[in-house]
CSV table of C-alpha atoms in Angstrom, one decimal:
chain,number,residue,atom,x,y,z
A,1,MET,CA,102.0,112.4,63.2
A,2,VAL,CA,103.1,112.8,66.7
A,3,LYS,CA,100.6,112.9,69.1
A,4,ARG,CA,101.1,115.5,72.3
A,5,ALA,CA,99.2,116.3,75.3
A,6,ALA,CA,95.7,117.8,74.7
A,7,SER,CA,95.3,121.3,75.4
A,8,SER,CA,92.0,123.5,75.4
A,9,THR,CA,91.0,125.5,72.5
A,10,ALA,CA,88.4,127.9,71.4
A,11,ALA,CA,86.7,125.0,69.7
A,12,GLU,CA,85.7,123.7,73.1
A,13,SER,CA,83.4,126.6,73.6
A,14,SER,CA,82.2,126.9,70.0
A,15,LYS,CA,78.5,127.3,69.1
A,16,LYS,CA,77.4,123.9,68.0
A,17,ALA,CA,73.5,124.1,67.4
A,18,ARG,CA,73.9,123.7,63.5
A,19,ALA,CA,77.3,122.2,63.5
A,20,THR,CA,76.9,119.1,65.7
A,21,PRO,CA,76.1,115.9,63.7
A,22,THR,CA,72.7,114.4,64.3
A,23,SER,CA,71.0,111.4,63.1
A,24,ALA,CA,69.7,112.1,59.4
A,25,PRO,CA,66.3,113.1,59.0
A,26,THR,CA,63.7,111.0,56.8
A,27,ALA,CA,62.7,112.2,53.3
A,28,ALA,CA,59.4,113.5,54.9
A,29,THR,CA,61.2,115.8,57.2
A,30,ALA,CA,63.2,118.9,56.7
A,31,SER,CA,66.8,118.6,56.4
A,32,PRO,CA,69.0,120.9,58.6
A,33,ALA,CA,71.0,121.5,55.5
A,34,ALA,CA,68.0,123.1,53.5
A,35,PRO,CA,68.3,126.6,52.5
A,36,THR,CA,67.4,129.2,55.0
A,37,GLY,CA,66.5,131.9,52.6
A,38,GLN,CA,69.9,133.7,53.3
A,39,ASP,CA,71.9,133.4,50.3
A,40,HIS,CA,75.7,134.3,50.8
A,41,ILE,CA,78.6,135.4,48.8
A,42,ALA,CA,82.3,135.8,49.8
A,43,PRO,CA,82.8,138.6,52.3
A,44,ASP,CA,84.4,141.8,50.7
A,45,TRP,CA,87.7,141.0,52.3
A,46,VAL,CA,88.0,137.6,50.5
A,47,PRO,CA,90.5,138.3,47.8
A,48,ARG,CA,89.2,137.9,44.0
A,49,ASN,CA,92.5,137.4,42.5
A,50,ALA,CA,92.5,135.0,39.4
A,51,GLN,CA,96.2,134.0,39.6
A,52,LEU,CA,98.5,133.1,42.3
A,53,PRO,CA,100.0,136.3,44.0
A,54,THR,CA,103.4,137.3,42.8
A,55,GLY,CA,106.3,137.8,45.1
A,56,THR,CA,106.8,136.1,48.6
A,57,LEU,CA,103.7,134.2,49.8
A,58,LYS,CA,103.1,135.3,53.5
A,59,LEU,CA,101.4,132.4,55.3
A,60,THR,CA,100.7,132.2,59.0
A,61,PRO,CA,103.8,130.9,60.8
A,62,ARG,CA,103.6,127.7,63.0
A,63,ALA,CA,105.6,126.6,66.1
A,64,GLU,CA,108.2,124.2,65.5
A,65,ASP,CA,106.6,121.5,67.8
A,66,HIS,CA,103.2,121.8,65.9
A,67,VAL,CA,102.1,119.5,63.0
A,68,ARG,CA,100.6,121.1,59.9
A,69,LEU,CA,98.5,119.1,57.5
A,70,MET,CA,97.5,120.7,54.2
A,71,ILE,CA,94.6,119.6,51.8
A,72,TRP,CA,94.3,120.9,48.2
A,73,ASN,CA,92.4,119.9,45.2
A,74,ILE,CA,95.0,120.7,42.4
A,75,THR,CA,92.7,120.0,39.2
A,76,SER,CA,95.7,118.5,37.8
A,77,LEU,CA,99.4,118.3,38.8
A,78,LYS,CA,100.6,119.2,35.3
A,79,SER,CA,98.5,122.2,34.9
A,80,SER,CA,98.9,123.5,38.7
A,81,ASP,CA,102.6,123.0,38.1
A,82,ALA,CA,102.7,125.6,35.4
A,83,LYS,CA,100.7,128.1,37.7
A,84,GLY,CA,102.8,128.3,40.9
A,85,PHE,CA,102.0,124.8,42.3
A,86,MET,CA,105.6,124.5,44.1
A,87,ARG,CA,105.8,127.9,45.0
A,88,TYR,CA,103.0,127.6,47.5
A,89,LEU,CA,103.9,124.0,48.3
A,90,ARG,CA,107.3,125.2,49.6
A,91,ALA,CA,105.7,128.3,51.3
A,92,GLU,CA,103.4,126.2,53.3
A,93,ASP,CA,106.0,123.5,54.0
A,94,ALA,CA,103.2,121.5,55.6
A,95,ASP,CA,104.3,118.2,57.3
A,96,VAL,CA,101.5,116.2,55.4
A,97,ALA,CA,99.9,117.3,52.2
A,98,VAL,CA,97.0,115.7,50.7
A,99,LEU,CA,96.5,116.4,46.9
A,100,SER,CA,93.3,115.7,45.2
A,101,GLU,CA,92.4,115.5,41.6
A,102,THR,CA,96.1,114.9,40.5
A,103,LYS,CA,95.2,113.3,37.2
A,104,VAL,CA,98.6,111.5,36.9
A,105,ASN,CA,98.6,108.1,35.3
A,106,ASP,CA,101.8,107.0,36.8
A,107,LYS,CA,103.8,108.1,39.9
A,108,PRO,CA,105.3,111.2,38.7
A,109,SER,CA,109.0,111.9,39.0
A,110,HIS,CA,108.9,115.4,40.2
A,111,ALA,CA,112.1,117.0,41.7
A,112,GLY,CA,110.3,119.5,43.7
A,113,ILE,CA,108.0,117.3,45.6
A,114,ASP,CA,110.8,114.7,45.9
A,115,ALA,CA,113.2,117.1,47.7
A,116,MET,CA,110.3,117.9,50.2
A,117,TYR,CA,108.6,114.6,50.7
A,118,PRO,CA,110.4,111.4,51.3
A,119,TYR,CA,107.2,109.3,51.8
A,120,GLN,CA,104.8,109.7,48.9
A,121,TYR,CA,101.7,107.6,48.0
A,122,TRP,CA,99.7,108.2,44.9
A,123,GLY,CA,96.3,106.7,44.4
A,124,ILE,CA,95.7,106.2,40.5
A,125,GLY,CA,92.4,105.1,39.1
A,126,GLU,CA,92.1,102.9,36.0
A,127,LYS,CA,90.7,105.7,33.8
A,128,LYS,CA,93.6,107.6,32.3
A,129,GLY,CA,93.8,111.4,33.2
A,130,TYR,CA,91.1,111.2,35.8
A,131,ALA,CA,90.7,111.7,39.5
A,132,GLY,CA,93.7,110.7,41.6
A,133,ILE,CA,94.8,111.4,45.2
A,134,ALA,CA,98.2,111.7,46.9
A,135,VAL,CA,99.5,111.8,50.4
A,136,LEU,CA,102.9,113.4,50.7
A,137,SER,CA,104.7,113.2,54.1
A,138,LYS,CA,107.6,114.0,56.0
A,139,ILE,CA,106.7,111.5,58.6
A,140,LYS,CA,106.9,107.7,58.0
A,141,PRO,CA,103.4,106.1,58.2
A,142,VAL,CA,103.0,102.4,59.7
A,143,LYS,CA,100.6,101.3,57.0
A,144,VAL,CA,99.1,102.6,53.7
A,145,GLU,CA,96.1,101.1,52.0
A,146,TYR,CA,94.6,102.4,48.6
A,147,GLY,CA,91.0,102.4,47.7
A,148,LEU,CA,87.5,102.4,49.5
A,149,PRO,CA,86.8,99.0,50.6
A,150,GLY,CA,83.4,97.8,49.1
A,151,PHE,CA,83.1,100.5,46.6
A,152,ASP,CA,82.8,98.6,43.3
A,153,ASP,CA,84.0,101.2,41.1
A,154,PRO,CA,87.1,101.4,38.9
A,155,SER,CA,88.2,104.8,40.1
A,156,THR,CA,88.3,103.7,43.9
A,157,ARG,CA,92.2,103.5,43.9
A,158,GLY,CA,92.3,107.2,42.7
A,159,ARG,CA,89.9,108.4,45.4
A,160,LEU,CA,90.9,107.5,48.6
A,161,LEU,CA,94.1,106.6,50.7
A,162,THR,CA,94.1,105.4,54.2
A,163,VAL,CA,97.5,106.2,55.8
A,164,GLU,CA,98.1,105.2,59.4
A,165,PHE,CA,100.6,106.9,61.5
A,166,ALA,CA,101.8,106.2,65.1
A,167,HIS,CA,98.7,107.9,66.9
A,168,THR,CA,96.6,109.0,63.7
A,169,ILE,CA,94.7,107.5,60.7
A,170,LEU,CA,94.7,109.8,57.9
A,171,VAL,CA,91.9,109.1,55.3
A,172,GLY,CA,92.8,111.4,52.2
A,173,THR,CA,90.0,111.8,49.9
A,174,TYR,CA,88.7,112.9,46.6
A,175,ALA,CA,84.9,112.1,46.7
A,176,VAL,CA,82.6,111.0,44.1
A,177,ASN,CA,80.7,114.0,42.6
A,178,ALA,CA,76.8,113.4,42.1
A,179,GLY,CA,77.4,114.9,38.6
A,180,ASP,CA,75.8,117.2,36.2
A,181,ASN,CA,71.8,117.0,36.7
A,182,LEU,CA,72.5,114.5,39.5
A,183,LYS,CA,73.2,111.6,37.1
A,184,THR,CA,75.6,109.9,39.3
A,185,LEU,CA,73.6,110.3,42.7
A,186,ASP,CA,73.1,106.7,42.9
A,187,THR,CA,77.1,106.1,42.8
A,188,LYS,CA,77.5,108.7,45.3
A,189,ARG,CA,74.8,106.9,47.7
A,190,ARG,CA,77.1,103.8,47.4
A,191,TRP,CA,80.1,105.8,48.2
A,192,ASN,CA,78.7,107.2,51.3
A,193,ASP,CA,77.7,103.8,52.4
A,194,CYS,CA,81.0,102.2,52.1
A,195,LEU,CA,82.8,105.4,53.3
A,196,GLU,CA,80.5,105.4,56.6
A,197,LYS,CA,81.4,101.6,57.0
A,198,HIS,CA,85.2,102.2,56.5
A,199,LEU,CA,85.6,105.1,59.0
A,200,HIS,CA,83.7,102.9,61.6
A,201,SER,CA,86.2,100.2,60.9
A,202,LEU,CA,89.2,102.0,61.9
A,203,GLY,CA,88.1,102.2,65.5
A,204,GLN,CA,88.8,104.4,68.3
A,205,ALA,CA,92.2,103.6,69.3
A,206,LYS,CA,93.5,106.4,67.2
A,207,ASP,CA,92.6,109.8,66.1
A,208,VAL,CA,90.9,109.7,62.6
A,209,VAL,CA,91.2,112.4,60.0
A,210,TRP,CA,89.1,112.3,57.1
A,211,CYS,CA,89.9,115.1,54.8
A,212,GLY,CA,90.3,116.2,51.2
A,213,ASP,CA,87.7,117.4,48.6
A,214,LEU,CA,84.5,115.9,49.9
A,215,ASN,CA,82.1,117.1,47.3
A,216,VAL,CA,79.4,118.3,49.7
A,217,VAL,CA,78.6,121.1,52.0
A,218,TRP,CA,77.4,121.4,55.5
A,219,ASP,CA,74.5,123.6,55.0
A,220,ASP,CA,73.6,126.8,53.1
A,221,ARG,CA,76.4,129.0,54.8
A,222,ASP,CA,78.8,127.1,52.6
A,223,LEU,CA,77.8,127.9,49.1
A,224,ALA,CA,76.8,131.1,47.3
A,225,GLY,CA,73.0,131.0,45.8
A,226,ALA,CA,72.0,128.1,48.0
A,227,SER,CA,68.2,128.7,47.4
A,228,LYS,CA,68.4,128.1,43.9
A,229,LYS,CA,70.8,125.1,44.2
A,230,TRP,CA,69.1,122.9,46.7
A,231,ASN,CA,68.4,119.3,45.4
A,232,LYS,CA,69.5,120.6,41.8
A,233,SER,CA,73.3,120.8,42.2
A,234,ALA,CA,75.8,118.2,43.1
A,235,GLY,CA,77.1,118.6,46.6
A,236,TYR,CA,74.0,120.2,47.8
A,237,THR,CA,71.0,117.7,47.9
A,238,GLN,CA,69.2,116.5,50.8
A,239,ASP,CA,70.4,113.1,49.9
A,240,GLU,CA,74.0,114.0,50.1
A,241,CYS,CA,73.8,116.6,52.8
A,242,ASP,CA,72.0,114.3,55.2
A,243,ALA,CA,74.2,111.3,54.3
A,244,HIS,CA,77.2,113.3,55.3
A,245,ARG,CA,75.8,114.2,58.8
A,246,ARG,CA,75.0,110.5,59.2
A,247,VAL,CA,78.6,109.4,58.3
A,248,LEU,CA,79.9,112.0,60.9
A,249,ALA,CA,77.2,111.1,63.6
A,250,THR,CA,78.1,107.4,63.3
A,251,ASN,CA,81.8,107.8,63.7
A,252,ASP,CA,81.6,110.6,66.4
A,253,MET,CA,83.3,113.1,64.0
A,254,CYS,CA,83.1,116.9,63.4
A,255,ASP,CA,84.1,119.5,60.5
A,256,ALA,CA,87.3,121.2,62.3
A,257,TRP,CA,86.8,124.3,60.3
A,258,ARG,CA,83.1,124.8,61.3
A,259,GLU,CA,83.6,124.1,64.9
A,260,LEU,CA,86.2,126.8,65.0
A,261,HIS,CA,84.4,129.4,62.9
A,262,PRO,CA,80.8,128.5,64.1
A,263,ASP,CA,79.3,131.9,62.6
A,264,ALA,CA,81.4,132.5,59.5
A,265,VAL,CA,79.5,132.6,56.2
A,266,GLY,CA,80.7,132.6,52.6
A,267,HIS,CA,84.1,131.2,53.4
A,268,TYR,CA,84.8,128.9,50.3
A,269,THR,CA,87.5,126.6,49.1
A,270,TYR,CA,86.3,126.1,45.4
A,271,TYR,CA,85.2,128.7,42.7
A,272,GLY,CA,84.7,127.5,39.2
A,273,TRP,CA,86.5,128.8,36.3
A,274,ARG,CA,83.2,129.3,34.4
A,275,GLY,CA,80.9,132.1,35.2
A,276,ASN,CA,83.2,134.6,36.6
A,277,CYS,CA,82.6,133.0,40.0
A,278,ARG,CA,85.9,134.0,41.6
A,279,ALA,CA,85.4,137.8,40.9
A,280,ARG,CA,81.7,137.6,42.0
A,281,GLY,CA,82.7,135.6,45.4
A,282,ALA,CA,80.4,132.7,44.3
A,283,GLY,CA,81.8,129.3,45.6
A,284,TRP,CA,81.4,126.4,47.8
A,285,ARG,CA,83.2,125.3,51.0
A,286,ILE,CA,83.7,121.4,49.9
A,287,ASP,CA,87.3,120.9,51.0
A,288,SER,CA,87.3,119.8,54.9
A,289,PHE,CA,89.2,118.3,57.7
A,290,ILE,CA,86.7,115.9,59.5
A,291,LEU,CA,88.1,114.7,63.0
A,292,SER,CA,87.3,112.2,65.6
A,293,ARG,CA,85.4,114.7,68.1
A,294,LYS,CA,88.1,113.6,70.7
A,295,ALA,CA,90.9,114.9,68.7
A,296,LEU,CA,89.3,118.6,68.4
A,297,ALA,CA,91.0,120.0,71.5
A,298,ARG,CA,94.4,119.3,69.8
A,299,VAL,CA,93.6,121.6,67.0
A,300,GLN,CA,95.5,124.9,67.2
A,301,ALA,CA,94.1,126.4,63.9
A,302,CYS,CA,92.2,125.5,60.8
A,303,GLU,CA,92.5,127.9,58.0
A,304,ILE,CA,91.3,128.4,54.5
A,305,ARG,CA,94.2,129.9,52.3
A,306,HIS,CA,92.0,132.4,50.5
A,307,GLU,CA,94.7,134.1,48.5
A,308,ILE,CA,96.1,130.8,47.1
A,309,TYR,CA,93.8,130.9,44.0
A,310,GLY,CA,94.9,130.4,40.2
A,311,ALA,CA,97.2,127.3,40.4
A,312,SER,CA,93.9,125.5,40.9
A,313,ASP,CA,90.1,126.4,40.9
A,314,HIS,CA,90.4,125.2,44.7
A,315,VAL,CA,92.5,126.8,47.5
A,316,PRO,CA,94.1,125.1,50.2
A,317,VAL,CA,93.0,124.4,53.6
A,318,VAL,CA,95.5,123.9,56.4
A,319,ARG,CA,95.2,122.5,60.0
A,320,THR,CA,97.8,122.8,62.6
A,321,ASN,CA,97.8,120.5,65.8
A,322,ASN,CA,100.0,120.5,69.0
């Protein structure tokens, strides 16, 4: 990704009271992510469509000299492909696209993707039809590494790709889930510990962008029905949320979308297929761009593509840089 001169943005004056990383509190203290008693759903203006919109997809245009990154959990390349995957990919035309939960068993031969992206990196785990991470790029990287160092799990190659460009290191991620009834919370703890060390190892010489499906929220503004889910649902436990804050604090990183939208509530990136979640506006914001704080000034926009639902149970998130 091409690095250009920094410019001031609205992010510099954002309200950071809740969004600024702090050291994780001990188990005996209240977590800053704990429910405040103000449960939310998606605002009325957020679409409730169950399928990808028909016709031309009208997306926010960008200047030619800007670089656009897109993240999207596609739940399966095969299933999303049949529901409009390429129609959105062409409309967005991102310079770099990070796809999580691809569920491919081999590098796919895909005419649409091949026509758009000359540089493709597919992280595939040992378990067939499970997990999967891909970075598709129009820009040639300097170096690519597969998997999370130190994470002793066979899925690691299908969960994290570290792609180094001239001025930026991109860490594309499909994070471990704490599971139903939190049965894999111990695995998530090990994942967070290894991730913290890995991000720290990348140093400060280049901007670091950690992005994808992170399977954790920042606080109760980022999920529906928070008061009923605290310490019961994967992605919203004190263990996970405090660890997430610790990872950011250790590496001087921040959540780009939250920094640019400090007061927004109910803006979700995932609505489960079950329980009529989309129609009820009951979702989670678990797909994020986490940046080196020094890189925030170059972010021109970070947007959730609320209308792009139906090809997956997640919607894409895009970040545009100058």
